[in-house]
Tab-separated table of C-alpha atoms and ligand atoms in Angstrom:
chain	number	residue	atom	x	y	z
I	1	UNK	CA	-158.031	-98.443	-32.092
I	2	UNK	CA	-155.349	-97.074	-34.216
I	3	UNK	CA	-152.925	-96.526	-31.537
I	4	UNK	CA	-153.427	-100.184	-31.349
I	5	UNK	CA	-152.949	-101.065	-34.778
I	6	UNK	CA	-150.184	-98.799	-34.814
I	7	UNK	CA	-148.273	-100.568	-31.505
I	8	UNK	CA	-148.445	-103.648	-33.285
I	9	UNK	CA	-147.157	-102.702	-36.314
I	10	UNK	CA	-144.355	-100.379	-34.990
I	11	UNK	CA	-141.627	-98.437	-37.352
I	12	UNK	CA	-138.401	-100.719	-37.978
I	13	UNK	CA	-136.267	-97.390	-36.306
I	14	UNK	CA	-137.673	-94.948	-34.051
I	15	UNK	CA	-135.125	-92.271	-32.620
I	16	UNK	CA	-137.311	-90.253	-29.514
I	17	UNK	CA	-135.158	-87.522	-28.569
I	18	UNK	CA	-131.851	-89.254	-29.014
I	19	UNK	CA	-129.251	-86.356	-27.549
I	20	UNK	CA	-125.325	-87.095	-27.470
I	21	UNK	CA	-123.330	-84.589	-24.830
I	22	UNK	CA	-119.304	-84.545	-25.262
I	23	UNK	CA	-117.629	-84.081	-21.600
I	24	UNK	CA	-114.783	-81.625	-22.231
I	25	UNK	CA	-112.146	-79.975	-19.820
I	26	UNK	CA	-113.846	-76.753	-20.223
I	27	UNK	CA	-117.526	-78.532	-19.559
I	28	UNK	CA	-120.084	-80.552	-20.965
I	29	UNK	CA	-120.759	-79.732	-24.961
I	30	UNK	CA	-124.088	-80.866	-26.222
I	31	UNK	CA	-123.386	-82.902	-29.647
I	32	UNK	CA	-127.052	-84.095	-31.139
I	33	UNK	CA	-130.090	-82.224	-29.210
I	34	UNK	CA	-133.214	-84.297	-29.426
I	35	UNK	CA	-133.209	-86.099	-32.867
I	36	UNK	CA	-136.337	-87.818	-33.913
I	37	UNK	CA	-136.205	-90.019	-36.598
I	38	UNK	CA	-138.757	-92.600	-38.071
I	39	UNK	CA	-138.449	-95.096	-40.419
I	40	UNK	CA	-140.558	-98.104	-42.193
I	41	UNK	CA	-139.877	-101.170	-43.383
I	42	UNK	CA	-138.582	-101.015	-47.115
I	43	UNK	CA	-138.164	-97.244	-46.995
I	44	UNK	CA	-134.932	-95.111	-47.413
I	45	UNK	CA	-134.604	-92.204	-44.664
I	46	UNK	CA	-131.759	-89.860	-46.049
I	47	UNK	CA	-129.940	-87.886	-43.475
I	48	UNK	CA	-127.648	-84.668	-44.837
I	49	UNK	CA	-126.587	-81.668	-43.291
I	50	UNK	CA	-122.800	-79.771	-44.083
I	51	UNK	CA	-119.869	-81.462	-42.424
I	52	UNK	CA	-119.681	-82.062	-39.274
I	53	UNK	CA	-123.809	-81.369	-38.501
I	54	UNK	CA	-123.922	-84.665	-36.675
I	55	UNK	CA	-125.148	-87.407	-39.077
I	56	UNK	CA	-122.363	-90.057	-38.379
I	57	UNK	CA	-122.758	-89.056	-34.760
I	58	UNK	CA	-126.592	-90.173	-34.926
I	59	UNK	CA	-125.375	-93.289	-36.712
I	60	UNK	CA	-123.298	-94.089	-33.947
I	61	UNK	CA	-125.869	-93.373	-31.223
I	62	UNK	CA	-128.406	-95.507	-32.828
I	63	UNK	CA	-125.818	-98.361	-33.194
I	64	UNK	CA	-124.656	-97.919	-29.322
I	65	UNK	CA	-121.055	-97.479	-31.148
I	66	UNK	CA	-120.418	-94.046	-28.806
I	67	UNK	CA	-117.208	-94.249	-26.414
I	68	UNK	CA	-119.604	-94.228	-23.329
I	69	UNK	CA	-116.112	-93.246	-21.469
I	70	UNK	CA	-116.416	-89.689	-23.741
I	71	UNK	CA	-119.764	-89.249	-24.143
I	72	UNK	CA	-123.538	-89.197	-22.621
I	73	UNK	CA	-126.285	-90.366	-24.691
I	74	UNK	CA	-130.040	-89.916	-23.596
I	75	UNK	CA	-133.415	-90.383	-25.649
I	76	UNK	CA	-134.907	-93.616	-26.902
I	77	UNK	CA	-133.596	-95.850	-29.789
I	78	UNK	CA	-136.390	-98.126	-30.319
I	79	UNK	CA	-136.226	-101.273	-33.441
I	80	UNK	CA	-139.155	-102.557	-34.185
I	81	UNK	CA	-140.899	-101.046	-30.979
I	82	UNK	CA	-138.161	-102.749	-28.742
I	83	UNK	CA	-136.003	-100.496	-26.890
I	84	UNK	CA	-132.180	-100.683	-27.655
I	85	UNK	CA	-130.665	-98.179	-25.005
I	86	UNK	CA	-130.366	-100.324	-22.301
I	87	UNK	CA	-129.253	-103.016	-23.977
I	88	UNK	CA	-125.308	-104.692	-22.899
I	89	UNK	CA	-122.611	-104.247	-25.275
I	90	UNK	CA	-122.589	-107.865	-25.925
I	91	UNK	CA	-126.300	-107.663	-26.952
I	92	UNK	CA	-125.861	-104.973	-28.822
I	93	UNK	CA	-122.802	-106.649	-30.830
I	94	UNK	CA	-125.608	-109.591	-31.462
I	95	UNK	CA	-127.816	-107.331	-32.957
I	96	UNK	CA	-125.759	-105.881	-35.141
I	97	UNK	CA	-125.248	-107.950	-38.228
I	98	UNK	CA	-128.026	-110.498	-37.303
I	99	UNK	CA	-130.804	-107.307	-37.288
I	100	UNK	CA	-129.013	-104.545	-38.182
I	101	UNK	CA	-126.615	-103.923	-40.864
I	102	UNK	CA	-124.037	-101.715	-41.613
I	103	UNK	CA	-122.158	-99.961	-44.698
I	104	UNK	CA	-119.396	-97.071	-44.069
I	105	UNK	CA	-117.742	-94.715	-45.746
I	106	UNK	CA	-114.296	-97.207	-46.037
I	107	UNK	CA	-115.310	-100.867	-46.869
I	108	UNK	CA	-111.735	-102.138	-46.107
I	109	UNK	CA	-112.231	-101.503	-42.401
I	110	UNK	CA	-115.875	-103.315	-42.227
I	111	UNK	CA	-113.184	-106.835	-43.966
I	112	UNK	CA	-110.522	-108.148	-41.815
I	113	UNK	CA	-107.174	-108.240	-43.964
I	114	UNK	CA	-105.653	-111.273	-43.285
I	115	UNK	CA	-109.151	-113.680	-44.243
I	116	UNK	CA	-110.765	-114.543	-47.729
I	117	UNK	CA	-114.022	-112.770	-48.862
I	118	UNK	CA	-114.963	-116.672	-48.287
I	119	UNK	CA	-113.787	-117.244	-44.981
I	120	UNK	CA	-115.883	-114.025	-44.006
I	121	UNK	CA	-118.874	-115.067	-45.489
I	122	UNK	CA	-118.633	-118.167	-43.962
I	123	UNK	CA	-118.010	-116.960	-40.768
I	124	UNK	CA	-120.306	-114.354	-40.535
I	125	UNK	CA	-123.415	-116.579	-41.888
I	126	UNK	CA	-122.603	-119.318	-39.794
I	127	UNK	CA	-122.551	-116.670	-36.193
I	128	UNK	CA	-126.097	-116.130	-37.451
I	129	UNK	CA	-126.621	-119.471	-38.278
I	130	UNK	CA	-125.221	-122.721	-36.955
I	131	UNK	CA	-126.458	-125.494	-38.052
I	132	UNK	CA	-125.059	-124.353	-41.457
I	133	UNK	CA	-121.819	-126.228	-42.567
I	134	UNK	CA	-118.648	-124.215	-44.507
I	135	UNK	CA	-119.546	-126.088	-47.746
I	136	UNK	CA	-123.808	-124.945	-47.578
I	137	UNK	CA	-122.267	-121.280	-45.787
I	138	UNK	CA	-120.438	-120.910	-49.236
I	139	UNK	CA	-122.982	-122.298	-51.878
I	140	UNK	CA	-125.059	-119.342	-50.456
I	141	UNK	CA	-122.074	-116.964	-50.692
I	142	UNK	CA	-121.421	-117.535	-53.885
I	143	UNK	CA	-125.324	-117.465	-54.753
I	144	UNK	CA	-125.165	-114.206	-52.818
I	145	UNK	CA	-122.577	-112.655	-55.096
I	146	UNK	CA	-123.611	-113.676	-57.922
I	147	UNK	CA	-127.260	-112.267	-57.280
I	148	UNK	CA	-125.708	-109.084	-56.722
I	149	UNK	CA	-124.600	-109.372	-61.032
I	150	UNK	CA	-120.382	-109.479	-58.924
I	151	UNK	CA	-118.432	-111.084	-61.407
I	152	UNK	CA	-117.214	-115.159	-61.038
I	153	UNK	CA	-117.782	-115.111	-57.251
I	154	UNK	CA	-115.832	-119.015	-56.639
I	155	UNK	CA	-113.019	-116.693	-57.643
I	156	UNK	CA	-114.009	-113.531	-55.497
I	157	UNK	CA	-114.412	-115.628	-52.479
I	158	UNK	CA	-111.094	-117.087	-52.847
I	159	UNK	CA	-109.628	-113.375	-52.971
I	160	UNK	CA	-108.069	-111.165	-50.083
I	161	UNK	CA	-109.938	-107.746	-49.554
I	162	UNK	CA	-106.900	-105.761	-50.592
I	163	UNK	CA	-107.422	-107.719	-54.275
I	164	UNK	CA	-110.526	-105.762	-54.734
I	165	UNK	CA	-111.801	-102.633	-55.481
I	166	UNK	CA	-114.030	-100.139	-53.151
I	167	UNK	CA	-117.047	-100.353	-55.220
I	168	UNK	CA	-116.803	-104.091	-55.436
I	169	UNK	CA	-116.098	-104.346	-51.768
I	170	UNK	CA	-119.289	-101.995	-50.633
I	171	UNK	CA	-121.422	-104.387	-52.982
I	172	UNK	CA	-120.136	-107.745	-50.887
I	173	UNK	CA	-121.216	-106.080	-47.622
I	174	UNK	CA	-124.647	-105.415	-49.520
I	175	UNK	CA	-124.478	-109.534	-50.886
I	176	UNK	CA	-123.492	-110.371	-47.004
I	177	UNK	CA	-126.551	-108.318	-46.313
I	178	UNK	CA	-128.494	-109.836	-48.561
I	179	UNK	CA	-127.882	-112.677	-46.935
I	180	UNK	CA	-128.710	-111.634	-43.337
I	181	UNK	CA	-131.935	-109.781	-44.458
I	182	UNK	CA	-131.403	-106.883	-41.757
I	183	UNK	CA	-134.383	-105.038	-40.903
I	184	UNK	CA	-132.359	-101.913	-40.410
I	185	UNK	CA	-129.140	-100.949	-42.714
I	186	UNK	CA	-127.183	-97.819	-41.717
I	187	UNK	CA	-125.538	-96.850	-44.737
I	188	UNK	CA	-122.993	-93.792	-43.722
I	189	UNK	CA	-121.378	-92.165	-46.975
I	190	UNK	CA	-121.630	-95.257	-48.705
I	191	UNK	CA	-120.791	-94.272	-52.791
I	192	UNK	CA	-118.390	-90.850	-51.332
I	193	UNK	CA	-115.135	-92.454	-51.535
I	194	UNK	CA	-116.198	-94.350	-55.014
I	195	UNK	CA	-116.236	-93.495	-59.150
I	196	UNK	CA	-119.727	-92.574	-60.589
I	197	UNK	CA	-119.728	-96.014	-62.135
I	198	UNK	CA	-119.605	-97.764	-58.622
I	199	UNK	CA	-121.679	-95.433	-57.181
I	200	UNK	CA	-124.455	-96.274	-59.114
I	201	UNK	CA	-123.743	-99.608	-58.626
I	202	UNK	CA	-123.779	-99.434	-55.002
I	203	UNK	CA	-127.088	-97.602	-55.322
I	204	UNK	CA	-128.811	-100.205	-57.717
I	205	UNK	CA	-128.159	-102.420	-55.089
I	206	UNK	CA	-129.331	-100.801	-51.833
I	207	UNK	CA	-132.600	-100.288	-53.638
I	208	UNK	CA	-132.482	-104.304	-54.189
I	209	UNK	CA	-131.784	-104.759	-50.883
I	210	UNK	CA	-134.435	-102.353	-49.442
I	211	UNK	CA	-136.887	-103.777	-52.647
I	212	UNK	CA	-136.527	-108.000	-52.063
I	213	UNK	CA	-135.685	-107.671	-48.335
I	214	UNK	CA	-138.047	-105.065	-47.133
I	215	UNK	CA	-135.042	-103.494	-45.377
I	216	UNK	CA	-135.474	-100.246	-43.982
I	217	UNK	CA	-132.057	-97.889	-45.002
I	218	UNK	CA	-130.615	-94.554	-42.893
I	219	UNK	CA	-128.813	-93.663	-45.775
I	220	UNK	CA	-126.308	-90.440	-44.809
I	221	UNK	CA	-125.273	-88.645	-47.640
I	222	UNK	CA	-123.300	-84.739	-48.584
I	223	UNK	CA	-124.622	-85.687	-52.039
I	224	UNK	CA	-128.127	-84.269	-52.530
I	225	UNK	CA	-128.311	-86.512	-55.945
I	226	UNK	CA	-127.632	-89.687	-54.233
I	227	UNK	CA	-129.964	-88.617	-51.896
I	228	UNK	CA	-132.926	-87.598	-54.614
I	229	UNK	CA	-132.367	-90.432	-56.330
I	230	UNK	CA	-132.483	-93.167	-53.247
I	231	UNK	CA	-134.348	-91.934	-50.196
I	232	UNK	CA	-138.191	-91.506	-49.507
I	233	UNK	CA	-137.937	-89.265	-46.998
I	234	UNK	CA	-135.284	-86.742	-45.576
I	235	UNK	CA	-134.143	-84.912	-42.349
I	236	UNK	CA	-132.016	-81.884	-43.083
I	237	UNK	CA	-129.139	-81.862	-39.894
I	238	UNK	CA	-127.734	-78.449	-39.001
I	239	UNK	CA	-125.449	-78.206	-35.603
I	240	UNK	CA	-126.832	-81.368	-34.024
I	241	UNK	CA	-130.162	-80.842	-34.692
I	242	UNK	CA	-132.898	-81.590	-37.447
I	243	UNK	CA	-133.951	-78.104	-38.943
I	244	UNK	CA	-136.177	-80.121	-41.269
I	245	UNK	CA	-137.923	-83.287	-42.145
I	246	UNK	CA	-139.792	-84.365	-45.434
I	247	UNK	CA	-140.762	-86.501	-48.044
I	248	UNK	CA	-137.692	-86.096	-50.754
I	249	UNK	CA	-140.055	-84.166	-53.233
I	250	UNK	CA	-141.637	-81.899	-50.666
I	251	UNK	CA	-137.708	-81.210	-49.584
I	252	UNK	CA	-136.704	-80.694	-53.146
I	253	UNK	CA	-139.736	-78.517	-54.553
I	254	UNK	CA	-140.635	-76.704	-51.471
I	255	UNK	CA	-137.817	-76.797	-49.386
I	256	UNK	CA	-138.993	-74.560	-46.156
I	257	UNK	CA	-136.051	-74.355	-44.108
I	258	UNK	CA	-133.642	-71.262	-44.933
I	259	UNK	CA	-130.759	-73.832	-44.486
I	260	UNK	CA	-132.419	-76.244	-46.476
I	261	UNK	CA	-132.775	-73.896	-49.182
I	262	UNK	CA	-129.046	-72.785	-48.873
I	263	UNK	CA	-127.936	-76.462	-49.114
I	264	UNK	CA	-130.156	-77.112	-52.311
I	265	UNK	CA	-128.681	-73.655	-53.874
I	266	UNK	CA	-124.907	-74.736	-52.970
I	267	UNK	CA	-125.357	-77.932	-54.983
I	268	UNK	CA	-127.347	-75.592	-57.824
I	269	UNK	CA	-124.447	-73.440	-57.432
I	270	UNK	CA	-122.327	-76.022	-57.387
I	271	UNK	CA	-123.250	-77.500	-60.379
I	272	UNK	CA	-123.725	-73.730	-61.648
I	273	UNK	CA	-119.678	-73.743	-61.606
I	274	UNK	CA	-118.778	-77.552	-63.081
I	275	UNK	CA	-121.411	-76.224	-66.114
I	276	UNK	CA	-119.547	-72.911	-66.088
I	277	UNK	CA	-116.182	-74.399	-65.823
I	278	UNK	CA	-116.705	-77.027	-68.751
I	279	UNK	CA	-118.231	-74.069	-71.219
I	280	UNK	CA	-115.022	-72.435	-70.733
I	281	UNK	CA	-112.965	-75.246	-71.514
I	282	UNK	CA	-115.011	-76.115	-74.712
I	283	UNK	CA	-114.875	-72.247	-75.528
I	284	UNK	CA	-111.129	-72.290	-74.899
I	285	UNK	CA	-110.404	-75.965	-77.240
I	286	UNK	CA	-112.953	-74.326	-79.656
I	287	UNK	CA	-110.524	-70.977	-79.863
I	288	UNK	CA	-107.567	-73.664	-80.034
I	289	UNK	CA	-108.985	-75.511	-82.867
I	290	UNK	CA	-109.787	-71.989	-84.660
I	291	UNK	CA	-106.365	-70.862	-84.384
I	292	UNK	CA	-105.315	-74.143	-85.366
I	293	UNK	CA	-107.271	-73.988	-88.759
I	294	UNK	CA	-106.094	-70.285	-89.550
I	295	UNK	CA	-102.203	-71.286	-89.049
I	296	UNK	CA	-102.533	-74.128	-91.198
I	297	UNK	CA	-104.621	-72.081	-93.449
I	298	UNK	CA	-101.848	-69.218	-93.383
I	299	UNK	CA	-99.409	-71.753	-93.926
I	300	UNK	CA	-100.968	-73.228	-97.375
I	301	UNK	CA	-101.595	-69.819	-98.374
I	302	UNK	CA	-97.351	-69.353	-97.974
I	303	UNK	CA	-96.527	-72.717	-99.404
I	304	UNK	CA	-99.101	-71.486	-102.345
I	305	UNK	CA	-97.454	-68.240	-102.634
I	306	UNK	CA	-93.810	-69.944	-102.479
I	307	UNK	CA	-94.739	-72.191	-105.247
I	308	UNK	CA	-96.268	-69.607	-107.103
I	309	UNK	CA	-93.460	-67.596	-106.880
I	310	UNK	CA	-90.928	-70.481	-107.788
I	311	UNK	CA	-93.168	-71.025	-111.020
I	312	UNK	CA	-92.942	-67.919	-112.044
I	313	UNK	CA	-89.369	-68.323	-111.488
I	314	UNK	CA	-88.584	-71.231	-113.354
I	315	UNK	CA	-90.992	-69.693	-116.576
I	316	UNK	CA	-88.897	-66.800	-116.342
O	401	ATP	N1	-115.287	-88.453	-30.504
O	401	ATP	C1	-115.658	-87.182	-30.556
O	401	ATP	N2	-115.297	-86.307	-29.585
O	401	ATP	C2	-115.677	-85.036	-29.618
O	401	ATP	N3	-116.427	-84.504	-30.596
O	401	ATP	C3	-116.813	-85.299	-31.586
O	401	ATP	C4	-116.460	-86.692	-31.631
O	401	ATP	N4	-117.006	-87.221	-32.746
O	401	ATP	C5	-117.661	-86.232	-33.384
O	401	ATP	N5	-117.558	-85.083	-32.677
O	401	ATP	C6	-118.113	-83.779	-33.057
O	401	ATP	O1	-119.506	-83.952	-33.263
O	401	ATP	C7	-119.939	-83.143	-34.357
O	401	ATP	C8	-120.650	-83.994	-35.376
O	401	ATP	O2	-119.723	-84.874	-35.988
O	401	ATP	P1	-120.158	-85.917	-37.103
O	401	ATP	O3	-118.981	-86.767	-37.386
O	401	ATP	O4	-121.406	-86.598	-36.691
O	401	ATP	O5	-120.470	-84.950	-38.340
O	401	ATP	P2	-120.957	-85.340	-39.805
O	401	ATP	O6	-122.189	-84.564	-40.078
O	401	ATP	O7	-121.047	-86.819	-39.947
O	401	ATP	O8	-119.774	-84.752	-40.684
O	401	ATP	P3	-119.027	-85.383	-41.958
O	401	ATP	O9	-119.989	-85.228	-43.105
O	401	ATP	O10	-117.820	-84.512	-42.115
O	401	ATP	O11	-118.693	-86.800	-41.636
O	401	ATP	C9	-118.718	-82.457	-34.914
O	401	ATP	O12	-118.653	-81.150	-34.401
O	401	ATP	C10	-117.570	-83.274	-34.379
O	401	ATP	O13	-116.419	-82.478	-34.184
């Protein structure tokens, strides 16, 4: 009975023993080894793990993005039950965008140059829909933008991607998304190449996204604080493989995993060193400002003495 209830209700992304091989001159080189992942609707999976542990790799498995001529993948990727693997490329390309959504690392590349935030709204809603006409596709752009708290979007869709900013870029694809309602969003690095301000932006809205859409997030992250603050759960990624999987406070109080525990204690340590570093500092302006005082108190105690001395001069 509840294997019943469960088939019907299937996660938004299952991963069953997704595995990515590399063919190299000197032989095959196994890249992911058996990744299983689950995720709900309106939940936030975090994936991090030290550079190059795999995470953008499993992004790109799960989207069917892998240079088939390169590498081998093998496992299941299932959405919503259905299975993706076999799927065509064309299918695939359907899929992505209408179902699933996407935010990298570098939002210029997800805009093409030459065409107005507009013109890609417009184009992009209308592939999903087309009964819609340019006129309704950009009432709902502009509704999109300014939903997302973007400032006077009739002027940001008339701008060129180059006019804007990275943090205001990442929160159009999350507007665009917005619009779409993906189940899935694979969100690789998204705040890393942004200012805190932006960051948090980009956060606030993800959590919208997952909140009024019900869209399920694989949110990669280096950043264990992005990661405490947005996901639900978490798999730890260590040389292609998950070493450990939990809900974010079981990883964060009672983090099993050696590895785990040595990526919690690097960001402790981290931190340990910014704190360090900016106690110095303070210590060293404090010193400044000391010697500061005493030379200007040495000098009014000369220019005290000097007119001291000239009194007694001048009295003489
Ligand atoms: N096209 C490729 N050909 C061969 N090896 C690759 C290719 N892409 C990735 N790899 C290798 O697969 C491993 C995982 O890479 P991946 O980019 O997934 O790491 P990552 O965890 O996302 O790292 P980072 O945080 O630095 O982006 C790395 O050892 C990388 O060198």
């Amino acid at each position: 009975m509840t294997e019943a209830i469960a088939a019907q209700n299937p996660p938004v992304l299952e991963t069953v023993d997704l595995s990515v091989a590399c063919h190299t001159p000197s032989g095959r080189l196994e890249l992911l080894d058996r990744i299983n992942l689950r995720l709900e609707a309106g939940r936030v999976l975090g994936i991090v793990g030290e550079s190059g542990s795999g995470k953008s790799l499993t992004c790109q498995a799960i989207l069917g993005l892998l240079d088939r001529a390169q590498m081998a993948r093998s496992g299941e990727v299932r959405l919503q039950g259905q299975e993706l693997t076999a799927y065509s490329d064309r299918h695939m390309r359907r899929l992505r965008g209408a179902q699933i959504g996407t935010i990298l690392q570098n939002p210029m590349n997800a805009f093409t140059p030459l065409h107005t935030i507009g013109s890609q709204f417009v184009q992009t809603l209308r592939t999903h829909d087309k009964t819609l006409s340019r006129r309704q596709a950009l009432v709902i752009a502009a509704d999109a933008l300014d939903n997302m708290g973007l400032p006077y979007p009739p002027r940001l869709l008339k701008q060129y991607p180059f006019q804007l900013s990275g943090g205001m870029l990442q929160r159009i694809m999350i507007a665009l998304s917005m619009c779409l309602q993906p189940k899935l969003l694979i969100a690789d690095e998204p705040t890393t190449a942004l200012d805190l301000v932006s960051q948090l932006q980009v956060l606030r809205a993800l959590d919208r996204l997952r909140r009024e859409c019900g869209t399920a997030i694989l949110l990669v992250s280096h950043d264990l604080g992005v990661i405490a603050q947005m996901a639900d759960d978490v798999a730890v990624m260590r040389h292609g493989r998950i070493v450990e999987k939990a809900s974010v406070e079981q990883l964060f109080d009672h983090p099993q995993h050696e590895y785990t525990r040595l990526l919690l204690d690097s960001r402790m340590t981290a931190y340990h060193h910014l704190e360090q570093e900016q106690e110095q500092e303070q210590e060293q302006e404090q010193e400044q400002e000391q010697e500061q005082e005493q030379e200007q108190e040495q000098e009014q105690e000369q220019e005290q003495e000097q007119e001291q001395e000239q009194g007694g001069e001048s009295n003489a």
